[in-house]
């Protein structure tokens, strides 16, 4: 069984994340969503809220959602994953992702990083920009799942 981890903050999950996930599931049998905390970020949703939104959005998919702290490579090893899946939107993502991929390879040479390109229509989409639009009362049709849009509306009401 080919298992991969897909790390991120998912604050909140967007249709861009789901697009990457669906594409990655053509390569891997099972994906563990590695919900992490980046100390440089402030989160709108709690870990439990983020987990719930991911589970709802990925119902019926061979997905597990788990929270991790510490090194991603250690988490991947614990989960029996041979790969890390990362979504790439634009060249601007590349420099950081390239550095992280090489560091993760140094930390564990048995784990490959696999980059998956998002659909063009999601190139501009991020959780941060979705939050900004929601906070200003804008619509997010087709950019986040319905339940996520509702959760964003509730946060900013
Ligand atoms: O892209 P995000 O939302 O900032 O991701 C958050 C998180 C926690 C998943 C990300 O920062 C991460 O993968 N952290 C792992 C830390 C790690 O293993 N660092 C060493 C190699 S780069």
mmCIF file with all atom_site columns, C-alpha atoms and ligand atoms in Angstrom:
data_model
loop_
_atom_site.group_PDB
_atom_site.id
_atom_site.type_symbol
_atom_site.label_atom_id
_atom_site.label_alt_id
_atom_site.label_comp_id
_atom_site.label_asym_id
_atom_site.label_entity_id
_atom_site.label_seq_id
_atom_site.pdbx_PDB_ins_code
_atom_site.Cartn_x
_atom_site.Cartn_y
_atom_site.Cartn_z
_atom_site.occupancy
_atom_site.B_iso_or_equiv
_atom_site.pdbx_formal_charge
_atom_site.auth_seq_id
_atom_site.auth_comp_id
_atom_site.auth_asym_id
_atom_site.auth_atom_id
_atom_site.pdbx_PDB_model_num
ATOM   1   C CA  . UNK A 1 1   ? 0.000   0.000  0.000   1.00 0.00 ? 1   UNK A CA  1
ATOM   2   C CA  . UNK A 1 2   ? 1.415   3.374  -1.043  1.00 0.00 ? 2   UNK A CA  1
ATOM   3   C CA  . UNK A 1 3   ? 0.917   5.931  1.702   1.00 0.00 ? 3   UNK A CA  1
ATOM   4   C CA  . UNK A 1 4   ? 1.777   9.649  1.582   1.00 0.00 ? 4   UNK A CA  1
ATOM   5   C CA  . UNK A 1 5   ? 1.442   12.504 4.015   1.00 0.00 ? 5   UNK A CA  1
ATOM   6   C CA  . UNK A 1 6   ? 0.168   15.894 2.935   1.00 0.00 ? 6   UNK A CA  1
ATOM   7   C CA  . UNK A 1 7   ? 1.224   18.563 5.438   1.00 0.00 ? 7   UNK A CA  1
ATOM   8   C CA  . UNK A 1 8   ? -0.298  21.971 5.956   1.00 0.00 ? 8   UNK A CA  1
ATOM   9   C CA  . UNK A 1 9   ? -2.159  24.316 8.272   1.00 0.00 ? 9   UNK A CA  1
ATOM   10  C CA  . UNK A 1 10  ? -5.456  24.004 6.390   1.00 0.00 ? 10  UNK A CA  1
ATOM   11  C CA  . UNK A 1 11  ? -6.795  27.161 8.061   1.00 0.00 ? 11  UNK A CA  1
ATOM   12  C CA  . UNK A 1 12  ? -9.221  26.435 6.424   1.00 0.00 ? 12  UNK A CA  1
ATOM   13  C CA  . UNK A 1 13  ? -9.126  23.731 3.729   1.00 0.00 ? 13  UNK A CA  1
ATOM   14  C CA  . UNK A 1 14  ? -9.829  25.161 0.241   1.00 0.00 ? 14  UNK A CA  1
ATOM   15  C CA  . UNK A 1 15  ? -10.845 23.657 -3.089  1.00 0.00 ? 15  UNK A CA  1
ATOM   16  C CA  . UNK A 1 16  ? -7.203  24.114 -4.118  1.00 0.00 ? 16  UNK A CA  1
ATOM   17  C CA  . UNK A 1 17  ? -6.128  21.688 -1.353  1.00 0.00 ? 17  UNK A CA  1
ATOM   18  C CA  . UNK A 1 18  ? -8.881  19.284 -2.424  1.00 0.00 ? 18  UNK A CA  1
ATOM   19  C CA  . UNK A 1 19  ? -7.737  19.442 -6.040  1.00 0.00 ? 19  UNK A CA  1
ATOM   20  C CA  . UNK A 1 20  ? -4.179  18.507 -5.023  1.00 0.00 ? 20  UNK A CA  1
ATOM   21  C CA  . UNK A 1 21  ? -5.511  15.757 -2.775  1.00 0.00 ? 21  UNK A CA  1
ATOM   22  C CA  . UNK A 1 22  ? -7.655  14.228 -5.540  1.00 0.00 ? 22  UNK A CA  1
ATOM   23  C CA  . UNK A 1 23  ? -4.717  14.290 -7.955  1.00 0.00 ? 23  UNK A CA  1
ATOM   24  C CA  . UNK A 1 24  ? -2.398  12.741 -5.369  1.00 0.00 ? 24  UNK A CA  1
ATOM   25  C CA  . UNK A 1 25  ? -4.906  9.944  -4.787  1.00 0.00 ? 25  UNK A CA  1
ATOM   26  C CA  . UNK A 1 26  ? -4.270  8.842  -8.392  1.00 0.00 ? 26  UNK A CA  1
ATOM   27  C CA  . UNK A 1 27  ? -0.715  8.027  -7.287  1.00 0.00 ? 27  UNK A CA  1
ATOM   28  C CA  . UNK A 1 28  ? -1.164  6.978  -3.648  1.00 0.00 ? 28  UNK A CA  1
ATOM   29  C CA  . UNK A 1 29  ? -3.588  4.502  -2.065  1.00 0.00 ? 29  UNK A CA  1
ATOM   30  C CA  . UNK A 1 30  ? -3.962  6.448  1.137   1.00 0.00 ? 30  UNK A CA  1
ATOM   31  C CA  . UNK A 1 31  ? -3.115  9.970  2.229   1.00 0.00 ? 31  UNK A CA  1
ATOM   32  C CA  . UNK A 1 32  ? -2.614  11.135 5.774   1.00 0.00 ? 32  UNK A CA  1
ATOM   33  C CA  . UNK A 1 33  ? -3.363  14.813 6.133   1.00 0.00 ? 33  UNK A CA  1
ATOM   34  C CA  . UNK A 1 34  ? -0.714  16.131 8.501   1.00 0.00 ? 34  UNK A CA  1
ATOM   35  C CA  . UNK A 1 35  ? -2.292  19.072 10.208  1.00 0.00 ? 35  UNK A CA  1
ATOM   36  C CA  . UNK A 1 36  ? 0.546   21.107 11.680  1.00 0.00 ? 36  UNK A CA  1
ATOM   37  C CA  . UNK A 1 37  ? 1.175   24.325 13.527  1.00 0.00 ? 37  UNK A CA  1
ATOM   38  C CA  . UNK A 1 38  ? 3.524   26.854 11.999  1.00 0.00 ? 38  UNK A CA  1
ATOM   39  C CA  . UNK A 1 39  ? 4.746   28.973 14.945  1.00 0.00 ? 39  UNK A CA  1
ATOM   40  C CA  . UNK A 1 40  ? 5.000   31.963 12.594  1.00 0.00 ? 40  UNK A CA  1
ATOM   41  C CA  . UNK A 1 41  ? 1.255   31.832 11.858  1.00 0.00 ? 41  UNK A CA  1
ATOM   42  C CA  . UNK A 1 42  ? -1.795  32.862 13.805  1.00 0.00 ? 42  UNK A CA  1
ATOM   43  C CA  . UNK A 1 43  ? -4.730  30.567 13.223  1.00 0.00 ? 43  UNK A CA  1
ATOM   44  C CA  . UNK A 1 44  ? -8.383  31.498 12.793  1.00 0.00 ? 44  UNK A CA  1
ATOM   45  C CA  . UNK A 1 45  ? -9.704  27.981 13.395  1.00 0.00 ? 45  UNK A CA  1
ATOM   46  C CA  . UNK A 1 46  ? -8.740  25.612 16.223  1.00 0.00 ? 46  UNK A CA  1
ATOM   47  C CA  . UNK A 1 47  ? -7.134  22.248 15.431  1.00 0.00 ? 47  UNK A CA  1
ATOM   48  C CA  . UNK A 1 48  ? -10.474 20.513 16.114  1.00 0.00 ? 48  UNK A CA  1
ATOM   49  C CA  . UNK A 1 49  ? -12.371 22.905 13.823  1.00 0.00 ? 49  UNK A CA  1
ATOM   50  C CA  . UNK A 1 50  ? -9.810  22.438 11.044  1.00 0.00 ? 50  UNK A CA  1
ATOM   51  C CA  . UNK A 1 51  ? -9.905  18.642 11.445  1.00 0.00 ? 51  UNK A CA  1
ATOM   52  C CA  . UNK A 1 52  ? -13.706 18.620 11.301  1.00 0.00 ? 52  UNK A CA  1
ATOM   53  C CA  . UNK A 1 53  ? -13.788 20.741 8.132   1.00 0.00 ? 53  UNK A CA  1
ATOM   54  C CA  . UNK A 1 54  ? -11.200 18.487 6.442   1.00 0.00 ? 54  UNK A CA  1
ATOM   55  C CA  . UNK A 1 55  ? -13.099 15.313 7.401   1.00 0.00 ? 55  UNK A CA  1
ATOM   56  C CA  . UNK A 1 56  ? -16.354 16.718 6.045   1.00 0.00 ? 56  UNK A CA  1
ATOM   57  C CA  . UNK A 1 57  ? -14.661 17.780 2.784   1.00 0.00 ? 57  UNK A CA  1
ATOM   58  C CA  . UNK A 1 58  ? -12.952 14.417 2.252   1.00 0.00 ? 58  UNK A CA  1
ATOM   59  C CA  . UNK A 1 59  ? -15.822 12.081 3.162   1.00 0.00 ? 59  UNK A CA  1
ATOM   60  C CA  . UNK A 1 60  ? -15.550 8.792  1.278   1.00 0.00 ? 60  UNK A CA  1
ATOM   61  C CA  . UNK A 1 61  ? -11.903 9.339  0.319   1.00 0.00 ? 61  UNK A CA  1
ATOM   62  C CA  . UNK A 1 62  ? -9.080  7.108  1.637   1.00 0.00 ? 62  UNK A CA  1
ATOM   63  C CA  . UNK A 1 63  ? -7.886  9.914  3.881   1.00 0.00 ? 63  UNK A CA  1
ATOM   64  C CA  . UNK A 1 64  ? -6.821  10.070 7.502   1.00 0.00 ? 64  UNK A CA  1
ATOM   65  C CA  . UNK A 1 65  ? -6.527  13.398 9.311   1.00 0.00 ? 65  UNK A CA  1
ATOM   66  C CA  . UNK A 1 66  ? -4.014  13.690 12.123  1.00 0.00 ? 66  UNK A CA  1
ATOM   67  C CA  . UNK A 1 67  ? -2.374  16.518 13.988  1.00 0.00 ? 67  UNK A CA  1
ATOM   68  C CA  . UNK A 1 68  ? 1.411   16.633 14.356  1.00 0.00 ? 68  UNK A CA  1
ATOM   69  C CA  . UNK A 1 69  ? 4.095   18.745 15.944  1.00 0.00 ? 69  UNK A CA  1
ATOM   70  C CA  . UNK A 1 70  ? 7.854   18.435 15.489  1.00 0.00 ? 70  UNK A CA  1
ATOM   71  C CA  . UNK A 1 71  ? 9.539   17.076 12.394  1.00 0.00 ? 71  UNK A CA  1
ATOM   72  C CA  . UNK A 1 72  ? 7.347   16.151 9.445   1.00 0.00 ? 72  UNK A CA  1
ATOM   73  C CA  . UNK A 1 73  ? 9.721   13.338 8.428   1.00 0.00 ? 73  UNK A CA  1
ATOM   74  C CA  . UNK A 1 74  ? 9.293   11.725 11.879  1.00 0.00 ? 74  UNK A CA  1
ATOM   75  C CA  . UNK A 1 75  ? 5.521   11.949 11.548  1.00 0.00 ? 75  UNK A CA  1
ATOM   76  C CA  . UNK A 1 76  ? 5.660   10.458 8.027   1.00 0.00 ? 76  UNK A CA  1
ATOM   77  C CA  . UNK A 1 77  ? 7.809   7.560  9.260   1.00 0.00 ? 77  UNK A CA  1
ATOM   78  C CA  . UNK A 1 78  ? 5.429   6.892  12.152  1.00 0.00 ? 78  UNK A CA  1
ATOM   79  C CA  . UNK A 1 79  ? 2.553   6.738  9.652   1.00 0.00 ? 79  UNK A CA  1
ATOM   80  C CA  . UNK A 1 80  ? 4.412   4.339  7.334   1.00 0.00 ? 80  UNK A CA  1
ATOM   81  C CA  . UNK A 1 81  ? 4.425   6.950  4.541   1.00 0.00 ? 81  UNK A CA  1
ATOM   82  C CA  . UNK A 1 82  ? 7.029   6.822  1.778   1.00 0.00 ? 82  UNK A CA  1
ATOM   83  C CA  . UNK A 1 83  ? 6.246   10.268 0.409   1.00 0.00 ? 83  UNK A CA  1
ATOM   84  C CA  . UNK A 1 84  ? 5.323   13.840 1.243   1.00 0.00 ? 84  UNK A CA  1
ATOM   85  C CA  . UNK A 1 85  ? 2.800   15.467 -1.104  1.00 0.00 ? 85  UNK A CA  1
ATOM   86  C CA  . UNK A 1 86  ? 3.014   19.200 -1.645  1.00 0.00 ? 86  UNK A CA  1
ATOM   87  C CA  . UNK A 1 87  ? 0.807   21.345 -3.828  1.00 0.00 ? 87  UNK A CA  1
ATOM   88  C CA  . UNK A 1 88  ? 2.501   23.869 -6.104  1.00 0.00 ? 88  UNK A CA  1
ATOM   89  C CA  . UNK A 1 89  ? 0.618   26.891 -7.340  1.00 0.00 ? 89  UNK A CA  1
ATOM   90  C CA  . UNK A 1 90  ? 3.181   29.214 -8.840  1.00 0.00 ? 90  UNK A CA  1
ATOM   91  C CA  . UNK A 1 91  ? 6.914   29.856 -9.048  1.00 0.00 ? 91  UNK A CA  1
ATOM   92  C CA  . UNK A 1 92  ? 6.599   31.871 -5.828  1.00 0.00 ? 92  UNK A CA  1
ATOM   93  C CA  . UNK A 1 93  ? 5.882   28.631 -3.917  1.00 0.00 ? 93  UNK A CA  1
ATOM   94  C CA  . UNK A 1 94  ? 8.870   26.892 -5.414  1.00 0.00 ? 94  UNK A CA  1
ATOM   95  C CA  . UNK A 1 95  ? 11.846  28.376 -3.581  1.00 0.00 ? 95  UNK A CA  1
ATOM   96  C CA  . UNK A 1 96  ? 10.561  27.569 -0.097  1.00 0.00 ? 96  UNK A CA  1
ATOM   97  C CA  . UNK A 1 97  ? 9.238   24.157 -1.126  1.00 0.00 ? 97  UNK A CA  1
ATOM   98  C CA  . UNK A 1 98  ? 12.516  23.240 -2.827  1.00 0.00 ? 98  UNK A CA  1
ATOM   99  C CA  . UNK A 1 99  ? 14.480  24.095 0.319   1.00 0.00 ? 99  UNK A CA  1
ATOM   100 C CA  . UNK A 1 100 ? 12.058  22.155 2.562   1.00 0.00 ? 100 UNK A CA  1
ATOM   101 C CA  . UNK A 1 101 ? 12.131  19.131 0.211   1.00 0.00 ? 101 UNK A CA  1
ATOM   102 C CA  . UNK A 1 102 ? 15.934  18.994 0.260   1.00 0.00 ? 102 UNK A CA  1
ATOM   103 C CA  . UNK A 1 103 ? 16.035  19.366 4.047   1.00 0.00 ? 103 UNK A CA  1
ATOM   104 C CA  . UNK A 1 104 ? 13.443  16.628 4.471   1.00 0.00 ? 104 UNK A CA  1
ATOM   105 C CA  . UNK A 1 105 ? 15.505  14.384 2.176   1.00 0.00 ? 105 UNK A CA  1
ATOM   106 C CA  . UNK A 1 106 ? 18.558  15.054 4.355   1.00 0.00 ? 106 UNK A CA  1
ATOM   107 C CA  . UNK A 1 107 ? 16.522  14.201 7.458   1.00 0.00 ? 107 UNK A CA  1
ATOM   108 C CA  . UNK A 1 108 ? 15.160  10.994 5.930   1.00 0.00 ? 108 UNK A CA  1
ATOM   109 C CA  . UNK A 1 109 ? 16.458  9.877  2.502   1.00 0.00 ? 109 UNK A CA  1
ATOM   110 C CA  . UNK A 1 110 ? 13.773  7.178  2.311   1.00 0.00 ? 110 UNK A CA  1
ATOM   111 C CA  . UNK A 1 111 ? 10.954  9.708  2.030   1.00 0.00 ? 111 UNK A CA  1
ATOM   112 C CA  . UNK A 1 112 ? 10.382  11.365 -1.366  1.00 0.00 ? 112 UNK A CA  1
ATOM   113 C CA  . UNK A 1 113 ? 8.686   14.739 -1.820  1.00 0.00 ? 113 UNK A CA  1
ATOM   114 C CA  . UNK A 1 114 ? 6.182   14.721 -4.657  1.00 0.00 ? 114 UNK A CA  1
ATOM   115 C CA  . UNK A 1 115 ? 4.944   18.039 -6.050  1.00 0.00 ? 115 UNK A CA  1
ATOM   116 C CA  . UNK A 1 116 ? 1.456   18.161 -7.487  1.00 0.00 ? 116 UNK A CA  1
ATOM   117 C CA  . UNK A 1 117 ? 0.358   21.110 -9.641  1.00 0.00 ? 117 UNK A CA  1
ATOM   118 C CA  . UNK A 1 118 ? -2.991  22.642 -8.866  1.00 0.00 ? 118 UNK A CA  1
ATOM   119 C CA  . UNK A 1 119 ? -5.512  23.403 -11.573 1.00 0.00 ? 119 UNK A CA  1
ATOM   120 C CA  . UNK A 1 120 ? -4.920  26.859 -13.121 1.00 0.00 ? 120 UNK A CA  1
ATOM   121 C CA  . UNK A 1 121 ? -8.145  28.199 -11.643 1.00 0.00 ? 121 UNK A CA  1
ATOM   122 C CA  . UNK A 1 122 ? -6.760  27.709 -8.114  1.00 0.00 ? 122 UNK A CA  1
ATOM   123 C CA  . UNK A 1 123 ? -3.335  29.247 -8.776  1.00 0.00 ? 123 UNK A CA  1
ATOM   124 C CA  . UNK A 1 124 ? -4.236  32.434 -6.924  1.00 0.00 ? 124 UNK A CA  1
ATOM   125 C CA  . UNK A 1 125 ? -6.083  30.688 -4.106  1.00 0.00 ? 125 UNK A CA  1
ATOM   126 C CA  . UNK A 1 126 ? -4.761  30.321 -0.562  1.00 0.00 ? 126 UNK A CA  1
ATOM   127 C CA  . UNK A 1 127 ? -6.377  29.943 2.854   1.00 0.00 ? 127 UNK A CA  1
ATOM   128 C CA  . UNK A 1 128 ? -5.117  33.437 3.709   1.00 0.00 ? 128 UNK A CA  1
ATOM   129 C CA  . UNK A 1 129 ? -6.711  35.130 0.710   1.00 0.00 ? 129 UNK A CA  1
ATOM   130 C CA  . UNK A 1 130 ? -9.967  33.200 1.307   1.00 0.00 ? 130 UNK A CA  1
ATOM   131 C CA  . UNK A 1 131 ? -9.994  34.501 4.907   1.00 0.00 ? 131 UNK A CA  1
ATOM   132 C CA  . UNK A 1 132 ? -9.339  38.041 3.722   1.00 0.00 ? 132 UNK A CA  1
ATOM   133 C CA  . UNK A 1 133 ? -12.241 37.932 1.248   1.00 0.00 ? 133 UNK A CA  1
ATOM   134 C CA  . UNK A 1 134 ? -14.552 36.359 3.853   1.00 0.00 ? 134 UNK A CA  1
ATOM   135 C CA  . UNK A 1 135 ? -13.585 38.951 6.478   1.00 0.00 ? 135 UNK A CA  1
ATOM   136 C CA  . UNK A 1 136 ? -14.600 41.694 4.027   1.00 0.00 ? 136 UNK A CA  1
ATOM   137 C CA  . UNK A 1 137 ? -17.934 40.053 3.251   1.00 0.00 ? 137 UNK A CA  1
ATOM   138 C CA  . UNK A 1 138 ? -16.982 38.727 -0.209  1.00 0.00 ? 138 UNK A CA  1
ATOM   139 C CA  . UNK A 1 139 ? -18.295 35.507 -1.738  1.00 0.00 ? 139 UNK A CA  1
ATOM   140 C CA  . UNK A 1 140 ? -16.106 32.419 -2.078  1.00 0.00 ? 140 UNK A CA  1
ATOM   141 C CA  . UNK A 1 141 ? -18.256 30.464 -4.548  1.00 0.00 ? 141 UNK A CA  1
ATOM   142 C CA  . UNK A 1 142 ? -16.348 27.533 -5.967  1.00 0.00 ? 142 UNK A CA  1
ATOM   143 C CA  . UNK A 1 143 ? -13.210 28.342 -3.978  1.00 0.00 ? 143 UNK A CA  1
ATOM   144 C CA  . UNK A 1 144 ? -13.948 26.589 -0.686  1.00 0.00 ? 144 UNK A CA  1
ATOM   145 C CA  . UNK A 1 145 ? -16.466 23.837 0.179   1.00 0.00 ? 145 UNK A CA  1
ATOM   146 C CA  . UNK A 1 146 ? -19.914 25.100 1.244   1.00 0.00 ? 146 UNK A CA  1
ATOM   147 C CA  . UNK A 1 147 ? -19.462 24.121 4.910   1.00 0.00 ? 147 UNK A CA  1
ATOM   148 C CA  . UNK A 1 148 ? -16.148 25.990 4.996   1.00 0.00 ? 148 UNK A CA  1
ATOM   149 C CA  . UNK A 1 149 ? -17.753 29.101 3.535   1.00 0.00 ? 149 UNK A CA  1
ATOM   150 C CA  . UNK A 1 150 ? -20.399 28.872 6.240   1.00 0.00 ? 150 UNK A CA  1
ATOM   151 C CA  . UNK A 1 151 ? -17.763 28.447 8.974   1.00 0.00 ? 151 UNK A CA  1
ATOM   152 C CA  . UNK A 1 152 ? -15.879 31.495 7.646   1.00 0.00 ? 152 UNK A CA  1
ATOM   153 C CA  . UNK A 1 153 ? -19.071 33.548 7.596   1.00 0.00 ? 153 UNK A CA  1
ATOM   154 C CA  . UNK A 1 154 ? -19.755 32.563 11.223  1.00 0.00 ? 154 UNK A CA  1
ATOM   155 C CA  . UNK A 1 155 ? -16.241 33.556 12.323  1.00 0.00 ? 155 UNK A CA  1
ATOM   156 C CA  . UNK A 1 156 ? -16.486 36.985 10.766  1.00 0.00 ? 156 UNK A CA  1
ATOM   157 C CA  . UNK A 1 157 ? -20.118 37.701 11.637  1.00 0.00 ? 157 UNK A CA  1
HETATM 158 O O1  . LIG B 2 .   ? 2.376   25.490 4.774   1.00 0.00 ? 1   LIG B O1  1
HETATM 159 P P1  . LIG B 2 .   ? 2.049   25.695 6.232   1.00 0.00 ? 1   LIG B P1  1
HETATM 160 O O2  . LIG B 2 .   ? 0.612   25.948 6.431   1.00 0.00 ? 1   LIG B O2  1
HETATM 161 O O3  . LIG B 2 .   ? 2.852   26.796 6.870   1.00 0.00 ? 1   LIG B O3  1
HETATM 162 O O4  . LIG B 2 .   ? 2.414   24.330 6.954   1.00 0.00 ? 1   LIG B O4  1
HETATM 163 C C1  . LIG B 2 .   ? 2.488   24.218 8.330   1.00 0.00 ? 1   LIG B C1  1
HETATM 164 C C2  . LIG B 2 .   ? 3.331   22.982 8.696   1.00 0.00 ? 1   LIG B C2  1
HETATM 165 C C3  . LIG B 2 .   ? 3.388   22.899 10.201  1.00 0.00 ? 1   LIG B C3  1
HETATM 166 C C4  . LIG B 2 .   ? 2.679   21.743 8.138   1.00 0.00 ? 1   LIG B C4  1
HETATM 167 C C5  . LIG B 2 .   ? 4.742   23.161 8.076   1.00 0.00 ? 1   LIG B C5  1
HETATM 168 O O5  . LIG B 2 .   ? 5.315   24.288 8.598   1.00 0.00 ? 1   LIG B O5  1
HETATM 169 C C6  . LIG B 2 .   ? 5.612   21.929 8.252   1.00 0.00 ? 1   LIG B C6  1
HETATM 170 O O6  . LIG B 2 .   ? 5.590   21.029 7.436   1.00 0.00 ? 1   LIG B O6  1
HETATM 171 N N1  . LIG B 2 .   ? 6.416   21.874 9.338   1.00 0.00 ? 1   LIG B N1  1
HETATM 172 C C7  . LIG B 2 .   ? 7.309   20.779 9.562   1.00 0.00 ? 1   LIG B C7  1
HETATM 173 C C8  . LIG B 2 .   ? 8.537   21.228 10.258  1.00 0.00 ? 1   LIG B C8  1
HETATM 174 C C9  . LIG B 2 .   ? 9.754   20.443 9.777   1.00 0.00 ? 1   LIG B C9  1
HETATM 175 O O7  . LIG B 2 .   ? 9.730   19.233 9.698   1.00 0.00 ? 1   LIG B O7  1
HETATM 176 N N2  . LIG B 2 .   ? 10.837  21.179 9.447   1.00 0.00 ? 1   LIG B N2  1
HETATM 177 C C10 . LIG B 2 .   ? 12.096  20.640 9.009   1.00 0.00 ? 1   LIG B C10 1
HETATM 178 C C11 . LIG B 2 .   ? 12.275  20.435 7.535   1.00 0.00 ? 1   LIG B C11 1
HETATM 179 S S1  . LIG B 2 .   ? 11.797  21.723 6.441   1.00 0.00 ? 1   LIG B S1  1
#
